[in-house]
PDB file of C-alpha atoms in Angstrom:
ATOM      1  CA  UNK D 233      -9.001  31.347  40.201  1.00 42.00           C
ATOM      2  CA  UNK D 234      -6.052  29.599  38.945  1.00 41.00           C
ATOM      3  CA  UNK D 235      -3.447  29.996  36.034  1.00 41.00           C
ATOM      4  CA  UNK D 236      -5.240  27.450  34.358  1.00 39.00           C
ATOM      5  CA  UNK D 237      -9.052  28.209  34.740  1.00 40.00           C
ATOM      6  CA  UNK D 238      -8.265  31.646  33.754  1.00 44.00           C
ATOM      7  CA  UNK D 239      -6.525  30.424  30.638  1.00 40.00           C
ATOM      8  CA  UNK D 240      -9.057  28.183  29.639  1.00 40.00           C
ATOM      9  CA  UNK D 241     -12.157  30.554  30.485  1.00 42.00           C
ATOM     10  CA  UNK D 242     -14.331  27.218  32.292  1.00 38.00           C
ATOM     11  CA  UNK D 243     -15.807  26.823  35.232  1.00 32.00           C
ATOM     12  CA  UNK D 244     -14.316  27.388  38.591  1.00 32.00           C
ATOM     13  CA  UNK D 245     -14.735  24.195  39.966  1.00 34.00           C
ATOM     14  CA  UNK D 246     -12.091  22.465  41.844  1.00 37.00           C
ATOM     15  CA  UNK D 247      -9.186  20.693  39.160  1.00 34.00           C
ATOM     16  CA  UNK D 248      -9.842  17.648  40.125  1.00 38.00           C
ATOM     17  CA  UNK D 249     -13.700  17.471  39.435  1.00 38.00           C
ATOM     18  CA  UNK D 250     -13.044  18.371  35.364  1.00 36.00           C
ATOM     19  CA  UNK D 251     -14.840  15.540  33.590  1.00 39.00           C
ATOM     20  CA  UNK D 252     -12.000  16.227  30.922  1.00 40.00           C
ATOM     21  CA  UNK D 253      -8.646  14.656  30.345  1.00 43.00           C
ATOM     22  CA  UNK D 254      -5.866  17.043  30.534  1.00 41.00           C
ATOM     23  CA  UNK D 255      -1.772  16.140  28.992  1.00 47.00           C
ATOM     24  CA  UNK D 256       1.200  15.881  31.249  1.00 50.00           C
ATOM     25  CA  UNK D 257       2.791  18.768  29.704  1.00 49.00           C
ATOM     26  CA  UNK D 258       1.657  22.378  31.243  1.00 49.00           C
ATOM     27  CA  UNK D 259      -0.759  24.383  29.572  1.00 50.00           C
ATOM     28  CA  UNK D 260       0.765  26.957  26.932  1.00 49.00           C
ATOM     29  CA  UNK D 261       0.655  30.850  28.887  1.00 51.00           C
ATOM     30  CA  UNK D 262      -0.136  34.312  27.245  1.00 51.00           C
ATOM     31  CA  UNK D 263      -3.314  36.381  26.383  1.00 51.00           C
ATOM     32  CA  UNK D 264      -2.796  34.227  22.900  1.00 61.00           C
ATOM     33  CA  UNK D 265      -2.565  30.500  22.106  1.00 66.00           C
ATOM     34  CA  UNK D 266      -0.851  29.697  18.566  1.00 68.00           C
ATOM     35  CA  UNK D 267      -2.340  26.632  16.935  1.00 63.00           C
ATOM     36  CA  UNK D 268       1.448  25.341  16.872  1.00 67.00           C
ATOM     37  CA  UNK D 269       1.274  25.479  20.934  1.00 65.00           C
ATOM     38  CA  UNK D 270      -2.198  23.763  21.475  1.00 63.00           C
ATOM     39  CA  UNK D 271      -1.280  21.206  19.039  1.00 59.00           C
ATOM     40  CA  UNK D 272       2.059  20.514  20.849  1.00 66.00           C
ATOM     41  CA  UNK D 273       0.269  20.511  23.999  1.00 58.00           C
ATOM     42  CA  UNK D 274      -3.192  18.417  23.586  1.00 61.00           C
ATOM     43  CA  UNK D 275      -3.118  14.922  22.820  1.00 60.00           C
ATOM     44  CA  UNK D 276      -4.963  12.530  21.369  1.00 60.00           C
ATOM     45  CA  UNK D 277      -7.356  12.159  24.607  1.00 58.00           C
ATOM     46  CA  UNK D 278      -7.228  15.928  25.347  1.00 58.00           C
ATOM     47  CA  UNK D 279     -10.935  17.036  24.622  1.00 59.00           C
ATOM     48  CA  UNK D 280     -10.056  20.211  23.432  1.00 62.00           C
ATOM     49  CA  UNK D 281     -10.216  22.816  20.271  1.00 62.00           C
ATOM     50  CA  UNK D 282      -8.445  25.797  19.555  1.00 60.00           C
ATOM     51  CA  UNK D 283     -10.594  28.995  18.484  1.00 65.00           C
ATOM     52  CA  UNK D 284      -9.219  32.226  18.137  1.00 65.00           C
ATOM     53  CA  UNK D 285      -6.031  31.773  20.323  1.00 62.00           C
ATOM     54  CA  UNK D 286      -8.087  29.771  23.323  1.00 66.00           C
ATOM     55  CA  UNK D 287      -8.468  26.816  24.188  1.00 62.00           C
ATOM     56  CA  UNK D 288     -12.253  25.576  24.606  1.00 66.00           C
ATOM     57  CA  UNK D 289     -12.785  21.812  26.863  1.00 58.00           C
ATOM     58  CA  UNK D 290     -15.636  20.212  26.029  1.00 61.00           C
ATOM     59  CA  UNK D 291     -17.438  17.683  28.571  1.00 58.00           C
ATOM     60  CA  UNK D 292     -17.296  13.294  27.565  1.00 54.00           C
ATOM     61  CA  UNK D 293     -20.456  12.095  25.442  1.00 59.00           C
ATOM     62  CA  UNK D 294     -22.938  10.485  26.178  1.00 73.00           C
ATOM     63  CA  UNK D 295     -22.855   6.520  24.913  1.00 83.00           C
ATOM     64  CA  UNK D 296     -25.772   6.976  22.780  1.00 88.00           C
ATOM     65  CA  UNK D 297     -23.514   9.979  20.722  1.00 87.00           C
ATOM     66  CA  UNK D 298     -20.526   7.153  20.422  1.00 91.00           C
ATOM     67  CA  UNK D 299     -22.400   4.659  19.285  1.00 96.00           C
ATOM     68  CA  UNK D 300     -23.922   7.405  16.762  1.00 97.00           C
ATOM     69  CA  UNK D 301     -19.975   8.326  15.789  1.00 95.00           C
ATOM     70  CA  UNK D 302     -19.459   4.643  15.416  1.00 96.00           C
ATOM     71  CA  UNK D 303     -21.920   3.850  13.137  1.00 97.00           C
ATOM     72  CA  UNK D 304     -21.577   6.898  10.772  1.00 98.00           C
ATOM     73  CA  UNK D 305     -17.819   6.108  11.101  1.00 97.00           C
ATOM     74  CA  UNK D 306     -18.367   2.664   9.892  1.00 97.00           C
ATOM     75  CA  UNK D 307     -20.752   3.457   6.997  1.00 97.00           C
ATOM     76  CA  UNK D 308     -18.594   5.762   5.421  1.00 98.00           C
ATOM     77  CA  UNK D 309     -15.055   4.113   6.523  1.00 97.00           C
ATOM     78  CA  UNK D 310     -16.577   1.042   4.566  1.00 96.00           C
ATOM     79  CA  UNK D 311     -18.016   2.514   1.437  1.00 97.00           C
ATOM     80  CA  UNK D 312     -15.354   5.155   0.375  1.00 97.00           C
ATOM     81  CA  UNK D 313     -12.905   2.175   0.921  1.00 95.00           C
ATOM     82  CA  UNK D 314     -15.243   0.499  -1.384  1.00 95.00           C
ATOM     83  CA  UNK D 315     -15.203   2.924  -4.167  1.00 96.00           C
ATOM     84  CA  UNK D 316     -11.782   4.532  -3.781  1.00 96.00           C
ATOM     85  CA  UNK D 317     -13.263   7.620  -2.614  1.00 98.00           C
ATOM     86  CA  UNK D 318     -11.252   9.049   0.160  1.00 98.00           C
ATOM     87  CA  UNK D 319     -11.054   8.922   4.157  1.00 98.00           C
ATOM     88  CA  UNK D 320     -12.835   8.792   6.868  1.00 98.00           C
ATOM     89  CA  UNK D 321     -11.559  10.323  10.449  1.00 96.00           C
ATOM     90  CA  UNK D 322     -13.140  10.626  13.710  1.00 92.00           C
ATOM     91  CA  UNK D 323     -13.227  12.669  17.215  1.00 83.00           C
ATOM     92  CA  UNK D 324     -10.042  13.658  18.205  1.00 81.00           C
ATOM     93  CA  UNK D 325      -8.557  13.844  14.606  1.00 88.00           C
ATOM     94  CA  UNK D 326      -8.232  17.897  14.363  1.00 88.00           C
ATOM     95  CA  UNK D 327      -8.734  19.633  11.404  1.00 94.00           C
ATOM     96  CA  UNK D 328      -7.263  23.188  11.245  1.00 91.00           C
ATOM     97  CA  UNK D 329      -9.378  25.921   9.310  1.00 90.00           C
ATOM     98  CA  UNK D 330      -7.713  28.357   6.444  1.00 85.00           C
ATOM     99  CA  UNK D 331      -8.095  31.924   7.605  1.00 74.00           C
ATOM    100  CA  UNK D 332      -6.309  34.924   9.306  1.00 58.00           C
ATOM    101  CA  UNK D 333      -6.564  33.271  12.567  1.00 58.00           C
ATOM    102  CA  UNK D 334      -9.272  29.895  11.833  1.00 74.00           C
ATOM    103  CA  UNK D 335      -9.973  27.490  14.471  1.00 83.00           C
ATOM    104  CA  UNK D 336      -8.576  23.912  14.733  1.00 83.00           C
ATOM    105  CA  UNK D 337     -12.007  21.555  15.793  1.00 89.00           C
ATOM    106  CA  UNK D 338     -12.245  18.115  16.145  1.00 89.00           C
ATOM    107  CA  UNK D 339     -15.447  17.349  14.282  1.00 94.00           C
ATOM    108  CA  UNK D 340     -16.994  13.268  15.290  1.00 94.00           C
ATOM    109  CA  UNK D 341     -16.654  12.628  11.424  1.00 97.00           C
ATOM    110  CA  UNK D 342     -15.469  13.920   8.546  1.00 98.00           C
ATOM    111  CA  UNK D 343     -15.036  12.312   5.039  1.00 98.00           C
ATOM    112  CA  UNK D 344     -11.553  13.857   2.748  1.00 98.00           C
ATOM    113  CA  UNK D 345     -12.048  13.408  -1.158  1.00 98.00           C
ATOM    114  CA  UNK D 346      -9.592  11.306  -2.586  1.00 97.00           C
ATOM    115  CA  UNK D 347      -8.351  14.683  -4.703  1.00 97.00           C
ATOM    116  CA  UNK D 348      -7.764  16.785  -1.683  1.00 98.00           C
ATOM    117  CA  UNK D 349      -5.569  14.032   0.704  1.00 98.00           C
ATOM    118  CA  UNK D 350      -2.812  16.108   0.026  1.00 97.00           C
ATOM    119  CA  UNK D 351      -4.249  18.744   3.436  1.00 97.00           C
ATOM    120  CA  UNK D 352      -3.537  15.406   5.482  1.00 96.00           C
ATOM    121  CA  UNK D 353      -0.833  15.520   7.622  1.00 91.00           C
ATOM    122  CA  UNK D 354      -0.084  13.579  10.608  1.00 82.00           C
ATOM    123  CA  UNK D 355      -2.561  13.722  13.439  1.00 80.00           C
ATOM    124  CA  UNK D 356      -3.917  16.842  11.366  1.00 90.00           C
ATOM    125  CA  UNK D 357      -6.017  18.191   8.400  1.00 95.00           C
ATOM    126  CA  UNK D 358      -4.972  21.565   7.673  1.00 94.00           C
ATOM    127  CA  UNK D 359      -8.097  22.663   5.290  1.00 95.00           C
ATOM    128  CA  UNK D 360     -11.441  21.788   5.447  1.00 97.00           C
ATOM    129  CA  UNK D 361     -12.967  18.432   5.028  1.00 98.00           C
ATOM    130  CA  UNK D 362     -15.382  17.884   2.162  1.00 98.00           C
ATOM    131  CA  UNK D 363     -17.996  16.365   4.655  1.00 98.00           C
ATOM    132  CA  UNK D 364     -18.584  17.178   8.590  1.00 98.00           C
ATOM    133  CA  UNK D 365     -20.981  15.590  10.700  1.00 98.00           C
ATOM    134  CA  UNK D 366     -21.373  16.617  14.129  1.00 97.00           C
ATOM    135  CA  UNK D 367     -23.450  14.750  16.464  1.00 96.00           C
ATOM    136  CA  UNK D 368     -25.575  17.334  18.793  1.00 94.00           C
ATOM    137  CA  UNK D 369     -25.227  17.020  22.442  1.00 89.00           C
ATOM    138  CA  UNK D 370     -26.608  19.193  24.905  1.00 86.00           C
ATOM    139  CA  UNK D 371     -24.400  21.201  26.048  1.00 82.00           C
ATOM    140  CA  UNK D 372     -23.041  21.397  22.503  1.00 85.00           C
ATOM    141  CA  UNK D 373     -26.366  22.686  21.039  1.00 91.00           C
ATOM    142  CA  UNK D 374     -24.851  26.387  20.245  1.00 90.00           C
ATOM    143  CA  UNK D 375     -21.064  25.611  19.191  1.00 87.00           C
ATOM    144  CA  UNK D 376     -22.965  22.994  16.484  1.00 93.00           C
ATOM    145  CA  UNK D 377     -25.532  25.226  15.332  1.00 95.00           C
ATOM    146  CA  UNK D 378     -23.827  28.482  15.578  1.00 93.00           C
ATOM    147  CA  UNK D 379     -19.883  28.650  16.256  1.00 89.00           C
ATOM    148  CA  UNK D 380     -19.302  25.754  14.124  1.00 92.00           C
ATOM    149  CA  UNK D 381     -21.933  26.306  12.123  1.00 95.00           C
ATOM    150  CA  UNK D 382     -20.510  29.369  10.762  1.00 93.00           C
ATOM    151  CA  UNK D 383     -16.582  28.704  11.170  1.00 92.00           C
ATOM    152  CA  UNK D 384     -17.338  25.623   8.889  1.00 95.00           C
ATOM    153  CA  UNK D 385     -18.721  27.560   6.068  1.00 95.00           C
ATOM    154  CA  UNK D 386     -15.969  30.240   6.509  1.00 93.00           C
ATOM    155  CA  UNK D 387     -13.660  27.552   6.303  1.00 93.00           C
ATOM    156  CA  UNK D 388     -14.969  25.951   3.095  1.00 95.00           C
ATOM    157  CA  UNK D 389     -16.101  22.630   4.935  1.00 97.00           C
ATOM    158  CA  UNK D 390     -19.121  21.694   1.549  1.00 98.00           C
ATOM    159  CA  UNK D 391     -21.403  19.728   3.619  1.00 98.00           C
ATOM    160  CA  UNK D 392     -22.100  20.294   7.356  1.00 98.00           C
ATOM    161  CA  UNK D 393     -24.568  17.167   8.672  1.00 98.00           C
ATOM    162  CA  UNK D 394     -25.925  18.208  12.268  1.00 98.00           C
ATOM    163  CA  UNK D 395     -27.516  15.225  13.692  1.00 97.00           C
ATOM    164  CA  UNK D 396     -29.272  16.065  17.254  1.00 96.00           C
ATOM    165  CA  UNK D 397     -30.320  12.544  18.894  1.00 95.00           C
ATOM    166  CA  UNK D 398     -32.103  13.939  21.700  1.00 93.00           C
ATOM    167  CA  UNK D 399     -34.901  14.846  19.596  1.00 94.00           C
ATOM    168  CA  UNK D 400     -34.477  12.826  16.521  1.00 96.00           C
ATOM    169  CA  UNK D 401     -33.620  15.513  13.783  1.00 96.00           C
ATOM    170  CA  UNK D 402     -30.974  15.546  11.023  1.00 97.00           C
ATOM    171  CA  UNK D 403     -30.211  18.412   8.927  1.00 97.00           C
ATOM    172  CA  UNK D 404     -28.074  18.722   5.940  1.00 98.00           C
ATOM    173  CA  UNK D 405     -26.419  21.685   4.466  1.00 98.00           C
ATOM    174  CA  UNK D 406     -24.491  21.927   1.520  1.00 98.00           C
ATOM    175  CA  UNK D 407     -22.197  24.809   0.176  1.00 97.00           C
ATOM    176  CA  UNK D 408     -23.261  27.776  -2.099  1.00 96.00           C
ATOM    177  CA  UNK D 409     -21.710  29.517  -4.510  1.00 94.00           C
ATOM    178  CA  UNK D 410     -21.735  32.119  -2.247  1.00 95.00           C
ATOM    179  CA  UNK D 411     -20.070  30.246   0.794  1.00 94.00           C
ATOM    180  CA  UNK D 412     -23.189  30.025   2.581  1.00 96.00           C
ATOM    181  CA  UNK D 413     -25.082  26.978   3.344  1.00 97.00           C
ATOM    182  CA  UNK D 414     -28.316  25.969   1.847  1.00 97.00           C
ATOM    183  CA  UNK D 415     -30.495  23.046   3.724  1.00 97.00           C
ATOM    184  CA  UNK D 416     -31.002  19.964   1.729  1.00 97.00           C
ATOM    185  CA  UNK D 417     -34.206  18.690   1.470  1.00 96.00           C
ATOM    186  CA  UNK D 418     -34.683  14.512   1.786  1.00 97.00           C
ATOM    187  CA  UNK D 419     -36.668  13.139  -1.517  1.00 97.00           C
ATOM    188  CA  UNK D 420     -40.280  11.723  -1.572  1.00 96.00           C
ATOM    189  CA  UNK D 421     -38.719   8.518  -0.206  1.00 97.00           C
ATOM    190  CA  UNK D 422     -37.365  10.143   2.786  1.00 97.00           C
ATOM    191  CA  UNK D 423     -33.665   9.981   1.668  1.00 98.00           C
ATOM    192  CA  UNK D 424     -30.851  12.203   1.625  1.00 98.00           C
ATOM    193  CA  UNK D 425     -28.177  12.191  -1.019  1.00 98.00           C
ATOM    194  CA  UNK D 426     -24.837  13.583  -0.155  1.00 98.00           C
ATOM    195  CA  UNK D 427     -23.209  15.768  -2.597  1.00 97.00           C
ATOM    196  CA  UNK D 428     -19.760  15.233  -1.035  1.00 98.00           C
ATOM    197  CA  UNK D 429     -19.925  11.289  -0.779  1.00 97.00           C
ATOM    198  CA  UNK D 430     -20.553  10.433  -4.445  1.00 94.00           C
ATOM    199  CA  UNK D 431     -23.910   7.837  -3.972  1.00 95.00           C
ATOM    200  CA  UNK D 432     -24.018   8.221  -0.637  1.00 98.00           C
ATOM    201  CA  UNK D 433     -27.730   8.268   0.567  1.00 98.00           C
ATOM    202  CA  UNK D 434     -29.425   7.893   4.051  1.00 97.00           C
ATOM    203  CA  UNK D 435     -32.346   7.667   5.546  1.00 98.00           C
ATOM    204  CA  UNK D 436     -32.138  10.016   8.918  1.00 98.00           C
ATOM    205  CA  UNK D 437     -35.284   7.337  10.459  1.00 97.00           C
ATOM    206  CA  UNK D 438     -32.159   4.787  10.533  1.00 98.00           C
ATOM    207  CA  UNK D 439     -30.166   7.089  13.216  1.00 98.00           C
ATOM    208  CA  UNK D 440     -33.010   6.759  15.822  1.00 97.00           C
ATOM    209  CA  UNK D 441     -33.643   3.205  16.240  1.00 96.00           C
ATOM    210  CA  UNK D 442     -32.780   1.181  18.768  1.00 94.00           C
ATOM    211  CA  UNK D 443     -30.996  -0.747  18.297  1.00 95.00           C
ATOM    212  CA  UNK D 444     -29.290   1.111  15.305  1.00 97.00           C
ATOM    213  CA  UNK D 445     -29.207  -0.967  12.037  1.00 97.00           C
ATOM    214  CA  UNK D 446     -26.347  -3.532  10.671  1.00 96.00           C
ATOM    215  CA  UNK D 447     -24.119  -1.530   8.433  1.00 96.00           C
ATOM    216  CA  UNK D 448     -23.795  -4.542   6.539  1.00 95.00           C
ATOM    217  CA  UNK D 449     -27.720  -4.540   5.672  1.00 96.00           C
ATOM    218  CA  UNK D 450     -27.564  -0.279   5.451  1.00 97.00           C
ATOM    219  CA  UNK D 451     -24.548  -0.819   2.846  1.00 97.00           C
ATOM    220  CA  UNK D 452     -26.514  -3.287   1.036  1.00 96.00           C
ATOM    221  CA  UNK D 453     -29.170  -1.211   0.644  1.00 97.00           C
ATOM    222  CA  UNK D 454     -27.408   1.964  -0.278  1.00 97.00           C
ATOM    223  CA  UNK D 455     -24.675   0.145  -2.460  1.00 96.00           C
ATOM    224  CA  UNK D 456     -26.491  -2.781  -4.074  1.00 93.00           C
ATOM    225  CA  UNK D 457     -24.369  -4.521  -6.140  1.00 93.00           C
ATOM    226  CA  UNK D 458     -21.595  -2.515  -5.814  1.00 93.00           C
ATOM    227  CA  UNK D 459     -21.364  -3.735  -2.354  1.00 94.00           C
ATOM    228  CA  UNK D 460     -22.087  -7.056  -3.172  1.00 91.00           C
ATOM    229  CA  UNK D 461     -19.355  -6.991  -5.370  1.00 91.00           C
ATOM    230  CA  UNK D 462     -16.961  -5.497  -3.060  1.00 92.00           C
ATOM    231  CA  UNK D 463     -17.786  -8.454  -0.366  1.00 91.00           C
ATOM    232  CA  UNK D 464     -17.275 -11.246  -3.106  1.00 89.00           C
ATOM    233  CA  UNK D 465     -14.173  -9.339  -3.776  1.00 87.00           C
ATOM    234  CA  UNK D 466     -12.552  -9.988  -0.314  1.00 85.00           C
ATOM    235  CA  UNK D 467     -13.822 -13.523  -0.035  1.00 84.00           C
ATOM    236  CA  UNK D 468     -11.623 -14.897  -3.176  1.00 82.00           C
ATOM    237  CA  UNK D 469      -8.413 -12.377  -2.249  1.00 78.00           C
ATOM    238  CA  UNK D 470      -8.758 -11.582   1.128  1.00 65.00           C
ATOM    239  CA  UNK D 471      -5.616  -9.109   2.046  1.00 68.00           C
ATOM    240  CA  UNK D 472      -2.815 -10.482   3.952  1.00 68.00           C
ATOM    241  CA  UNK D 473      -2.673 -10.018   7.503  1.00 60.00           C
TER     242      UNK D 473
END
């Protein structure tokens, strides 16, 4: 086994068949991995996260997850904009975890509160996000429901949204007092409200059609007239290009 499969604990196929991109630069050596190394060495195609001192691949998704990422991405890119609410990053942003050691993931999307911008930093969000959504592949099934799962609440990450595609289920968890997370039940209309996103509500039926909706019509519908009055808005004083 090479210097490299044994660092990064993967298969032992040949190099060349990894489905994964790997940097120029040679991978960092030791039994342990700072953060300050992995971040120096991935970049921003490197499908990669740091966990205790290792480095953990993970395989390309599926175009069904990307146009999930996209969509979700979109939605909330468009209506924190809207209401001065925050940002909204995506797959490979990293965030990096408070603890002794932590883990630095790159969750598909996570929203920031406008009062805690200040953990931004470039290419990184050291502290949690205020709202994580990872989209469930299969052979991501335990890291999202388990590693992550439990890492994120450690971490202080308030709402954890695990959407698996593959058989059309959405959960929602939100933060306790006691840093655990408590499922979120959707209302007699079939909507959940987001505790992090001020407003925010979805309807988890909208992530499995086919084709997926027009954020424009799932804005309208969530936002009403503040959305309305957001597009009138950049009509009469469009922003300079």
């Amino acid at each position: 086994m090479s210097q490299l499969e044994q660092k990064l604990e993967i298969r032992s196929e040949p190099l060349e068949d990894y489905p994964w991109h790997l940097p120029d630069m040679p991978i960092p050596t030791g039994p342990y991995i700072s953060y300050e190394e992995f971040f120096d060495w991935a970049d921003e195609d490197t499908l990669a996260e740091w966990v205790d001192g290792r480095i953990e691949m993970s395989s390309p998704v599926s175009a069904n997850h990307e146009e999930l990422v996209s969509f979700l991405g979109d939605l909330f890119r468009t209506y924190t904009k809207m209401l001065q609410l925050g940002r909204v990053l995506q797959n490979p942003f990293q965030m990096k975890l408070p603890g002794k050691i932590g883990s630095g993931r790159e969750p598909d999307v996570m929203f920031v509160a406008k009062a805690n911008l200040g953990r931004l930093e470039s290419g990184l969000l050291r502290g949690p996000a205020d709202l994580v959504v990872e989209i469930i592949s299969p052979e991501s099934q335990w890291r999202d429901r388990h590693e992550k799962f439990q890492e994120y609440a450690a971490g202080g990450v308030s709402e954890y949204w695990l959407i698996d595609p593959t058989q059309n289920q959405a959960e929602f968890y939100h933060l306790n007092p006691k840093g655990l997370y408590k499922r979120q039940a959707l209302n007699k209309e079939g909507r959940f409200y987001s505790q992090a996103m001020v407003g925010f509500w979805l309807k988890p039926e909208w992530l499995w059609r086919k084709p997926l909706p027009d954020t424009v019509l799932v804005l309208k519908t969530v936002a009403g007239p503040d959305y309305q009055a957001y597009l009138t808005q950049q009509l009469e004083s469009p922003e300079e290009l």
